[in-house]
PDB file of C-alpha atoms in Angstrom:
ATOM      1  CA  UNK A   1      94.033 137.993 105.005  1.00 48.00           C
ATOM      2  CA  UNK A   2      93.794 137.776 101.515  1.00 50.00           C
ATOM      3  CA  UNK A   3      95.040 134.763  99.667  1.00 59.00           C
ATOM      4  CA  UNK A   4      97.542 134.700  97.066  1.00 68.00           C
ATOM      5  CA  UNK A   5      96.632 131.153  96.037  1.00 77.00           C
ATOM      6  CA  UNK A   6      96.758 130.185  92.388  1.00 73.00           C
ATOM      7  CA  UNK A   7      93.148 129.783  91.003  1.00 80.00           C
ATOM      8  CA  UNK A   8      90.883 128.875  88.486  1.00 89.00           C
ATOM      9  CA  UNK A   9      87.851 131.445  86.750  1.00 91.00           C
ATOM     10  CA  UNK A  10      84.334 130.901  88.425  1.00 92.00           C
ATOM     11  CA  UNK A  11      83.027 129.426  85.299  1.00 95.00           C
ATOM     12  CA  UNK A  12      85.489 126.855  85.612  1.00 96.00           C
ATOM     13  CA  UNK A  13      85.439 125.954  89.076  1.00 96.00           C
ATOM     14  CA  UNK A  14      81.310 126.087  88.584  1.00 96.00           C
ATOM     15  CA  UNK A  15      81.919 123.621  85.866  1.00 97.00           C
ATOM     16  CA  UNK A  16      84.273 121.150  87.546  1.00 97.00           C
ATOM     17  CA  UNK A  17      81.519 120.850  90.946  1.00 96.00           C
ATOM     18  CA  UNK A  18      79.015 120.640  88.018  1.00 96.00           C
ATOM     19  CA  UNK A  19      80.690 117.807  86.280  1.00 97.00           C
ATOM     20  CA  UNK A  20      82.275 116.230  89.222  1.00 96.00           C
ATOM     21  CA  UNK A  21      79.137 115.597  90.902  1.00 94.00           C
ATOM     22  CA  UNK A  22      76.468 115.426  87.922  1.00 95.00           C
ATOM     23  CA  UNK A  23      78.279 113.687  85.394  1.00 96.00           C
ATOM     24  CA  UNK A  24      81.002 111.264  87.119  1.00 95.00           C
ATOM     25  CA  UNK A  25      79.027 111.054  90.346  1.00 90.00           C
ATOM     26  CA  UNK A  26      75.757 110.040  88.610  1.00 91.00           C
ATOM     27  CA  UNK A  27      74.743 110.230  84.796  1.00 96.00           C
ATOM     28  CA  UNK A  28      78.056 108.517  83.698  1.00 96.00           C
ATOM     29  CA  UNK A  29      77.373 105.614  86.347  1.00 92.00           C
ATOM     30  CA  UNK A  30      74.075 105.427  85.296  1.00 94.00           C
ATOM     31  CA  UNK A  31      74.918 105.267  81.665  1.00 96.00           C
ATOM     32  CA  UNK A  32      77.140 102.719  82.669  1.00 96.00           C
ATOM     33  CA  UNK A  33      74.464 100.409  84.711  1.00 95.00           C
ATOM     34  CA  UNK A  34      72.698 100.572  81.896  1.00 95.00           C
ATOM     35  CA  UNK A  35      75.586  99.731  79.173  1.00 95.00           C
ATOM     36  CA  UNK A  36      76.692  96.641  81.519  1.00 95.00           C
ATOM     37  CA  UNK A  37      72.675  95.433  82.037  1.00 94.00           C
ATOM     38  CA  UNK A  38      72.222  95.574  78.284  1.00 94.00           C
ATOM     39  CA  UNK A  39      75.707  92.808  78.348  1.00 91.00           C
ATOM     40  CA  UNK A  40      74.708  91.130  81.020  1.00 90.00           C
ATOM     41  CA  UNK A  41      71.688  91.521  82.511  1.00 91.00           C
ATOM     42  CA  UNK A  42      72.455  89.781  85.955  1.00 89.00           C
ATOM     43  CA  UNK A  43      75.264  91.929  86.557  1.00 87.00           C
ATOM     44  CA  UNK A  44      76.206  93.346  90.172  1.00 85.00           C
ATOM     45  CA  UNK A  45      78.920  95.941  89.039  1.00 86.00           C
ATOM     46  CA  UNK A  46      79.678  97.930  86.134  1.00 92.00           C
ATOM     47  CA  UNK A  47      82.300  96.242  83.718  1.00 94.00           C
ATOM     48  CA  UNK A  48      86.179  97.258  84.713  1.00 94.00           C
ATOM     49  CA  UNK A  49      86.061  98.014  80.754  1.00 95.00           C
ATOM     50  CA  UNK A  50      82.896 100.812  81.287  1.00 96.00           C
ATOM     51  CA  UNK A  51      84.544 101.812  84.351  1.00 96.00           C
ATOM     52  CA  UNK A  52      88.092 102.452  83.044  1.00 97.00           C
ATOM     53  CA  UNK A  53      86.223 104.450  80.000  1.00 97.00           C
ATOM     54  CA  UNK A  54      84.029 106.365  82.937  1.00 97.00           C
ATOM     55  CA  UNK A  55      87.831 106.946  84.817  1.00 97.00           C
ATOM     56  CA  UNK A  56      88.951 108.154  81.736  1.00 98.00           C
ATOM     57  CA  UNK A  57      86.695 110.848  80.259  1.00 98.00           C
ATOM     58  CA  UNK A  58      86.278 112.309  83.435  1.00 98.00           C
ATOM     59  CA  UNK A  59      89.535 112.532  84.052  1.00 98.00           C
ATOM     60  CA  UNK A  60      90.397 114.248  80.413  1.00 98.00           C
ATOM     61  CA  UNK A  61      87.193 116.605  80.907  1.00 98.00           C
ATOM     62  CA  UNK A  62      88.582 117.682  84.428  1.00 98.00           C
ATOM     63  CA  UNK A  63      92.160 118.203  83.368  1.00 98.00           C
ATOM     64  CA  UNK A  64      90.589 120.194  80.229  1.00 97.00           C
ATOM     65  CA  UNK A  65      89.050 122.625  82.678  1.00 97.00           C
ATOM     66  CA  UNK A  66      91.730 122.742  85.490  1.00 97.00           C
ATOM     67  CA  UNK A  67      94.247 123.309  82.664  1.00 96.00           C
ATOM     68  CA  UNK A  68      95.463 127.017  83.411  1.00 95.00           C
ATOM     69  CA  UNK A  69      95.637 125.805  87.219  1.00 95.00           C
ATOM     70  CA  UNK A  70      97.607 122.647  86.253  1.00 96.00           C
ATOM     71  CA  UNK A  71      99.862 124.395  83.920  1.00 95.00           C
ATOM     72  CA  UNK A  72     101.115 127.359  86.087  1.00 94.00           C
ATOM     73  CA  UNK A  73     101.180 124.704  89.172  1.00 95.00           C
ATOM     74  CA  UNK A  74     103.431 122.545  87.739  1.00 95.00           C
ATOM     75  CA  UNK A  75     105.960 125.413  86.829  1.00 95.00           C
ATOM     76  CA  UNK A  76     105.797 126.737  90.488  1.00 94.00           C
ATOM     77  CA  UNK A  77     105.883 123.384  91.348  1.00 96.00           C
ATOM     78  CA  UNK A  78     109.424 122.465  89.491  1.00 95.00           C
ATOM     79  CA  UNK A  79     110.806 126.025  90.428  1.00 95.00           C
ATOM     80  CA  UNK A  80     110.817 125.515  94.090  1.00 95.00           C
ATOM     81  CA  UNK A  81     111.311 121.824  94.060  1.00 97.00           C
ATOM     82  CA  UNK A  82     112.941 120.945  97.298  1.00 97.00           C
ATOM     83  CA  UNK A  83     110.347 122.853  99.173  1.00 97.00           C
ATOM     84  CA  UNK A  84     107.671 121.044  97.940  1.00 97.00           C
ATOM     85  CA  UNK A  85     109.030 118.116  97.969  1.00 97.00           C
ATOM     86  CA  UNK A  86     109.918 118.572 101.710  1.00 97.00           C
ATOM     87  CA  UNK A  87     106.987 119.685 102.527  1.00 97.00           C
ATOM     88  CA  UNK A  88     104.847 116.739 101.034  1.00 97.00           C
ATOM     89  CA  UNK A  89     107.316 114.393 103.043  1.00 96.00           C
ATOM     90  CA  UNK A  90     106.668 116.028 106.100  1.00 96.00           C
ATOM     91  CA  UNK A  91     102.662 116.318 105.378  1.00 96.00           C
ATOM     92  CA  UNK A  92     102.181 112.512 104.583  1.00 95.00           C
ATOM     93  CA  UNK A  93     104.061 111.468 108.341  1.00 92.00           C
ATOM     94  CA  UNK A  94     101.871 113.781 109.581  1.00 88.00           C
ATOM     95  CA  UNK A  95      98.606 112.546 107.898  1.00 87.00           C
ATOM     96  CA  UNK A  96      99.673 108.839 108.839  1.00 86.00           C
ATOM     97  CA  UNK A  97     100.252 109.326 112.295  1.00 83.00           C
ATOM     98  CA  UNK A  98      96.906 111.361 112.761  1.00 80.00           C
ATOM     99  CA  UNK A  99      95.032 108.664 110.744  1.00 79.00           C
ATOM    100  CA  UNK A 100      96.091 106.249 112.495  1.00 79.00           C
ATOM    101  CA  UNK A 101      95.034 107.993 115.764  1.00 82.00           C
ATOM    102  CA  UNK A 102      91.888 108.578 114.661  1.00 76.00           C
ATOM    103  CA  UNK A 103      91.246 105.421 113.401  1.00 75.00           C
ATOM    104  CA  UNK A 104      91.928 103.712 116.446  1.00 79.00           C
ATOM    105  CA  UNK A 105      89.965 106.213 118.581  1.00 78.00           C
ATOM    106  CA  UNK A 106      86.959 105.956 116.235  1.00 74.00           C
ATOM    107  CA  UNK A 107      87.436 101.862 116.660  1.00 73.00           C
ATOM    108  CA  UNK A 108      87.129 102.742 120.423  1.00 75.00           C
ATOM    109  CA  UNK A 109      84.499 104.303 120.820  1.00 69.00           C
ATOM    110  CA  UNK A 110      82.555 102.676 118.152  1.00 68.00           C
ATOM    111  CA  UNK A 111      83.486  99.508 117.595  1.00 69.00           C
ATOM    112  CA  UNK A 112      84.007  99.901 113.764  1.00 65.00           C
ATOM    113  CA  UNK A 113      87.785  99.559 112.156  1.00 62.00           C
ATOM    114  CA  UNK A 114      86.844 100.528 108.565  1.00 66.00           C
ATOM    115  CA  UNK A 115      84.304 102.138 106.866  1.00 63.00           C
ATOM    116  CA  UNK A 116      81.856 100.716 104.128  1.00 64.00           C
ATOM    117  CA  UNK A 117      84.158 102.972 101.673  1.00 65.00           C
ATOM    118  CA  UNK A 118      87.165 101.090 102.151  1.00 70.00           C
ATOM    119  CA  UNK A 119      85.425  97.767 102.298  1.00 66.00           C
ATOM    120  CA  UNK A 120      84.531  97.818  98.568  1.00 70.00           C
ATOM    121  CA  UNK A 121      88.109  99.563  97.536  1.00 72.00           C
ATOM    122  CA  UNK A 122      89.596  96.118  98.959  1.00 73.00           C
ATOM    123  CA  UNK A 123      86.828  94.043  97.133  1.00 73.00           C
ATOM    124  CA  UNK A 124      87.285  95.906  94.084  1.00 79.00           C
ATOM    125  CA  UNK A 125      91.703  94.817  94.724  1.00 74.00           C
ATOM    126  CA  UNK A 126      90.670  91.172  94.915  1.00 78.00           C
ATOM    127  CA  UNK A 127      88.765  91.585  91.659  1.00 79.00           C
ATOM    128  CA  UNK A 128      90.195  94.072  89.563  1.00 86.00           C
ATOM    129  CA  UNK A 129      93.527  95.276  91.436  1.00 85.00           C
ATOM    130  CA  UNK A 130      95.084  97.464  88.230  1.00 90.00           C
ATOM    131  CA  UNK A 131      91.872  98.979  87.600  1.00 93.00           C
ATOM    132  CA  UNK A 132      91.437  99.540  91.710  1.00 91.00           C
ATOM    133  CA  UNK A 133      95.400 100.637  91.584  1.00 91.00           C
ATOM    134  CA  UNK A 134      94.812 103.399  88.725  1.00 95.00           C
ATOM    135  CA  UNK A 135      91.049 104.732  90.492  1.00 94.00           C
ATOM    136  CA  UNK A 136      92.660 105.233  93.725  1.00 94.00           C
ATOM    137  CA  UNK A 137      96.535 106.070  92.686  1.00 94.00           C
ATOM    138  CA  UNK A 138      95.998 108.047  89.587  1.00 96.00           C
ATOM    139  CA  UNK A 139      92.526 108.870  89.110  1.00 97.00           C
ATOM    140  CA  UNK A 140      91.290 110.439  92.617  1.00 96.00           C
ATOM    141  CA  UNK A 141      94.488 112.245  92.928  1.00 97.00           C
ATOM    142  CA  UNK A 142      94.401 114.680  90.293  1.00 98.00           C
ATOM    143  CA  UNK A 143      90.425 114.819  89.906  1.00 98.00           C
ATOM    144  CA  UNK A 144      89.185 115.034  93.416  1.00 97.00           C
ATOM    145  CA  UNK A 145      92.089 117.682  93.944  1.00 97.00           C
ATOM    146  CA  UNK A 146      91.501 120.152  90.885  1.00 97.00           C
ATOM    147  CA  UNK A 147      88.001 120.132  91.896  1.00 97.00           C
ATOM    148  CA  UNK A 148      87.968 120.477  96.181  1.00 97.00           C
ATOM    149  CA  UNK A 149      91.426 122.163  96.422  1.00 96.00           C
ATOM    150  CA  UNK A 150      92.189 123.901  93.341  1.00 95.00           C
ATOM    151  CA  UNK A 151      88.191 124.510  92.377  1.00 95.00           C
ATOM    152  CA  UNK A 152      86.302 124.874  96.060  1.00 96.00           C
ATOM    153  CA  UNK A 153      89.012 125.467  98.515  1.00 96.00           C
ATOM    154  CA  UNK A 154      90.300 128.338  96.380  1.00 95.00           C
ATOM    155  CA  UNK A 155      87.466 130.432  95.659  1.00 94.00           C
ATOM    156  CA  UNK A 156      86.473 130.142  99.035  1.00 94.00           C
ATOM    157  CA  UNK A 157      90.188 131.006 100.570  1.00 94.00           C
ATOM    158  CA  UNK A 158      89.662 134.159  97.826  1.00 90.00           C
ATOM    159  CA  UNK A 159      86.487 135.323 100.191  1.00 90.00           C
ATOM    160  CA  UNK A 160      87.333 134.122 103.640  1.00 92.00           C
ATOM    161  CA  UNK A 161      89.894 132.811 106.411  1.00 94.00           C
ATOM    162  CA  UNK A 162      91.768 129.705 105.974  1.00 95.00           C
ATOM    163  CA  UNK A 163      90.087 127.677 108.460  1.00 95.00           C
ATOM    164  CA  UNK A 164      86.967 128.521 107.068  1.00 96.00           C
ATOM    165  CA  UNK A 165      87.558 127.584 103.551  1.00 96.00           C
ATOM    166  CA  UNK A 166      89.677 124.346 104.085  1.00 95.00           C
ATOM    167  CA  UNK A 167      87.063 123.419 106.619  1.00 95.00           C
ATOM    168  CA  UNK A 168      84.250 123.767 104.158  1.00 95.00           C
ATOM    169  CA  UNK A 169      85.763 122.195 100.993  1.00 95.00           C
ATOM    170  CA  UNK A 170      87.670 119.411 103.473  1.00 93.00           C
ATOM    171  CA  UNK A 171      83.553 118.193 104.832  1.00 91.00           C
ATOM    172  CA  UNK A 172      82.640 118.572 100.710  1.00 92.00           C
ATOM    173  CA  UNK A 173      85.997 115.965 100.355  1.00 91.00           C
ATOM    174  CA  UNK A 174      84.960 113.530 102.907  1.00 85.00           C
ATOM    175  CA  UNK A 175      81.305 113.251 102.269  1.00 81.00           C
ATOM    176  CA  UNK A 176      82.028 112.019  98.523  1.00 81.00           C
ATOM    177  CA  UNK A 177      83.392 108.728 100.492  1.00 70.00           C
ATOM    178  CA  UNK A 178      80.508 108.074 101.912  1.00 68.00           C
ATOM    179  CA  UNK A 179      77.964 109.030  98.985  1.00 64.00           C
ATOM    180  CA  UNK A 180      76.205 105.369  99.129  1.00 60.00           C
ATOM    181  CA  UNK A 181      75.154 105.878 102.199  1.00 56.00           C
ATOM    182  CA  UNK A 182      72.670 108.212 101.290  1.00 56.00           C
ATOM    183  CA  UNK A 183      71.295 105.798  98.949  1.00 54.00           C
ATOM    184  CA  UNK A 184      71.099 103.183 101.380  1.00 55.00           C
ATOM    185  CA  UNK A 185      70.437 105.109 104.291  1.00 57.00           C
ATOM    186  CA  UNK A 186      73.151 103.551 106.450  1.00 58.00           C
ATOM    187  CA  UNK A 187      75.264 106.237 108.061  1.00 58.00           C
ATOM    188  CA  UNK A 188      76.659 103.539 110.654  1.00 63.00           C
ATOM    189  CA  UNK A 189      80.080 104.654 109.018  1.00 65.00           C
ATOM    190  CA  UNK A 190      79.858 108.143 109.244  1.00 69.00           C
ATOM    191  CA  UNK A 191      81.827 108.717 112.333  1.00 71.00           C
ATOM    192  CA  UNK A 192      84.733 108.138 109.917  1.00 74.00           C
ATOM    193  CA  UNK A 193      84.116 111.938 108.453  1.00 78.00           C
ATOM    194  CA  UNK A 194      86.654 113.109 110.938  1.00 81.00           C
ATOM    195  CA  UNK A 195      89.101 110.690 109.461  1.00 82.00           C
ATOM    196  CA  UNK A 196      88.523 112.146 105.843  1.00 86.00           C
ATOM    197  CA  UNK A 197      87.755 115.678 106.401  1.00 88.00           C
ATOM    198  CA  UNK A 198      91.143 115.771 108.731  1.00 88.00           C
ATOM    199  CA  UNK A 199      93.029 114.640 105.482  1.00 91.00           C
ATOM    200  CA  UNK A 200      91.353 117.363 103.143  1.00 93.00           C
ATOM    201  CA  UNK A 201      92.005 120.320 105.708  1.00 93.00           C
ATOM    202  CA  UNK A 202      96.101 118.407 105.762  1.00 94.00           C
ATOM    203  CA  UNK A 203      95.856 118.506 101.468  1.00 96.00           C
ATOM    204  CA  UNK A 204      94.453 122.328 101.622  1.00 96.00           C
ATOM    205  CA  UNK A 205      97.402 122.982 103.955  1.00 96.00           C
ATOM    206  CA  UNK A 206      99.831 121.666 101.633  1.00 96.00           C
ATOM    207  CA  UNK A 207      98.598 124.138  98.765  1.00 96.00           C
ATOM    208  CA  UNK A 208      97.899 126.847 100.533  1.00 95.00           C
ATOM    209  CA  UNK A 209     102.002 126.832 101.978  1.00 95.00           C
ATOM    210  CA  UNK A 210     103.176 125.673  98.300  1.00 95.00           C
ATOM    211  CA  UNK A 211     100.979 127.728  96.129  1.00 93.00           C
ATOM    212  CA  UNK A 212     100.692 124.753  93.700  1.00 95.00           C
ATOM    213  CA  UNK A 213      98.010 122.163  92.846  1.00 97.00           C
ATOM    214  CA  UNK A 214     100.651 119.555  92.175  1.00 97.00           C
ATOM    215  CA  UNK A 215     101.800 119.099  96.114  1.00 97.00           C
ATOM    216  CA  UNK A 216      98.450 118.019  97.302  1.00 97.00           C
ATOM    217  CA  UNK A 217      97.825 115.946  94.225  1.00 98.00           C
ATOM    218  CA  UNK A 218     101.433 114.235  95.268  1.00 97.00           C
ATOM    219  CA  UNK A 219     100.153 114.161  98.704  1.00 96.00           C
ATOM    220  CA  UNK A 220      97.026 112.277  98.067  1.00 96.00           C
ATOM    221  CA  UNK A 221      98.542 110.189  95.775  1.00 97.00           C
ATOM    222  CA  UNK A 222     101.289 108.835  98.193  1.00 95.00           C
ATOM    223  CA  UNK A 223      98.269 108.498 101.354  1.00 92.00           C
ATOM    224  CA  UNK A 224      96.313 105.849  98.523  1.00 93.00           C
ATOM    225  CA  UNK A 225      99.388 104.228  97.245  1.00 93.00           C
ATOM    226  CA  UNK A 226     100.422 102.920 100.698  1.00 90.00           C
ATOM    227  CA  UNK A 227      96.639 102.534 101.366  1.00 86.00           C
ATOM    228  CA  UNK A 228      96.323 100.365  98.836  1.00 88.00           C
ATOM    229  CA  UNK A 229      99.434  98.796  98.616  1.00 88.00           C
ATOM    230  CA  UNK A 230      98.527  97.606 102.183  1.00 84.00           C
ATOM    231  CA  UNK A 231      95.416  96.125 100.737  1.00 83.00           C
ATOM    232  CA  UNK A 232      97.179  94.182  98.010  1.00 81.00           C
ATOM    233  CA  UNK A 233     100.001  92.752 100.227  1.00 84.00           C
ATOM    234  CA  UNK A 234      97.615  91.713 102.444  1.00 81.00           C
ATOM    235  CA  UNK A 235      95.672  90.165 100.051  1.00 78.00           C
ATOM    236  CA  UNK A 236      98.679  88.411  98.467  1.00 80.00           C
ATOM    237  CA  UNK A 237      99.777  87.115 102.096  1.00 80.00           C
ATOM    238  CA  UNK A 238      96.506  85.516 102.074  1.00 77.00           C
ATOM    239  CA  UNK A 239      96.727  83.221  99.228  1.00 76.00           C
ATOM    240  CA  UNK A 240     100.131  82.243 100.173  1.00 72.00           C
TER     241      UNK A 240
END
């Protein structure tokens, strides 16, 4: 069945990958490393101030070339409010409730409750929780959804079934969360895929039965914010 989904030109979904995975996911780190080495040369971790720029060019360059998607999304979007607001409701119970399943299966049979991923998202909230707050809440939201649901997920739904294309772009979405591994060669945490791609093929749900790039963006937004506001209260409880 041919989809009806809103979606971007190939040039610009080619150019959103491109930039998503060449520039943020390595040449603006790197330029990074090597702005916060030239400060400080015994530096572990880029400086929140390089990392908020990095956050924020990235985030203007995406938006630039999701534009057209954003733009007639958010009209849909407003015109069938209730719907959409229903529906992300009912999508983030579900994802919860199947996370939290998972989760505890995976800690079963492996012996792992978290994955190296969400280790260093609560590191980076003891350190630097606004900067952690607008990455997660803000940032990942709207870029990591222009480019896997309204970039990959599309063109792919444009060529083939559902299943197909949400499963495709949904394994693209979770391996980006464990990208360091490959670099370090520890894949201890990979078994936590499931957990990620499961919420990917739950977000391409949610646009392909809304039509607009705005309900998964709300979507993911809401599944980090109570992520990480569990982080931060726990973190606060533990200074008290």
């Amino acid at each position: 069945m041919e989809s009806k989904l809103q979606s971007l030109s190939w040039q610009r979904v080619f150019l959103l990958v491109l930039h998503y995975f060449l520039g943020y996911g390595f040449l603006y780190r790197q330029i990074g490393v090597f702005l916060t080495l030239a400060n400080d040369p015994y530096a572990i971790m880029i400086l929140p101030s390089i990392q908020l720029c990095i956050y924020l060019f990235t985030l203007a360059i995406t938006i630039w070339l999701a534009y057209p998607l954003l733009k007639k999304g958010f009209i849909y979007f407003k015109a069938h409010l209730r719907y959409n607001l229903l529906l992300v409701l009912v999508l983030i119970c579900a994802t919860y409730f199947a996370n939290l399943i998972l989760s505890i299966l995976i800690g079963i049979l492996t012996g792992m409750e978290t994955t190296q991923n969400q280790q260093a998202i609560e590191a980076s909230s003891r350190f630097i929780p606004l900067l952690t707050l607008f990455s997660t809440c803000f940032f990942a939201p709207i870029v990591e959804e222009c480019v896997f649901r309204g970039g990959v997920f599309t063109k792919l739904r444009s060529k083939t079934s559902f299943l197909l294309a949400s499963l495709i772009s949904s394994l693209l979405f979770g391996n980006i969360h464990f990208i360091n591994a490959f670099f370090t060669l520890d894949f201890s945490d990979l078994p936590f895929l499931l957990v990620y791609s499961g919420i990917g093929m739950v977000l391409a749900y949610g646009y392909e039965k809304s039509n607009t790039i705005f309900v998964p963006i709300l979507l993911h937004f809401l599944n980090n914010l109570i992520a990480v506001l569990a982080m931060l209260l726990q973190i606060i409880k533990e200074n008290l």
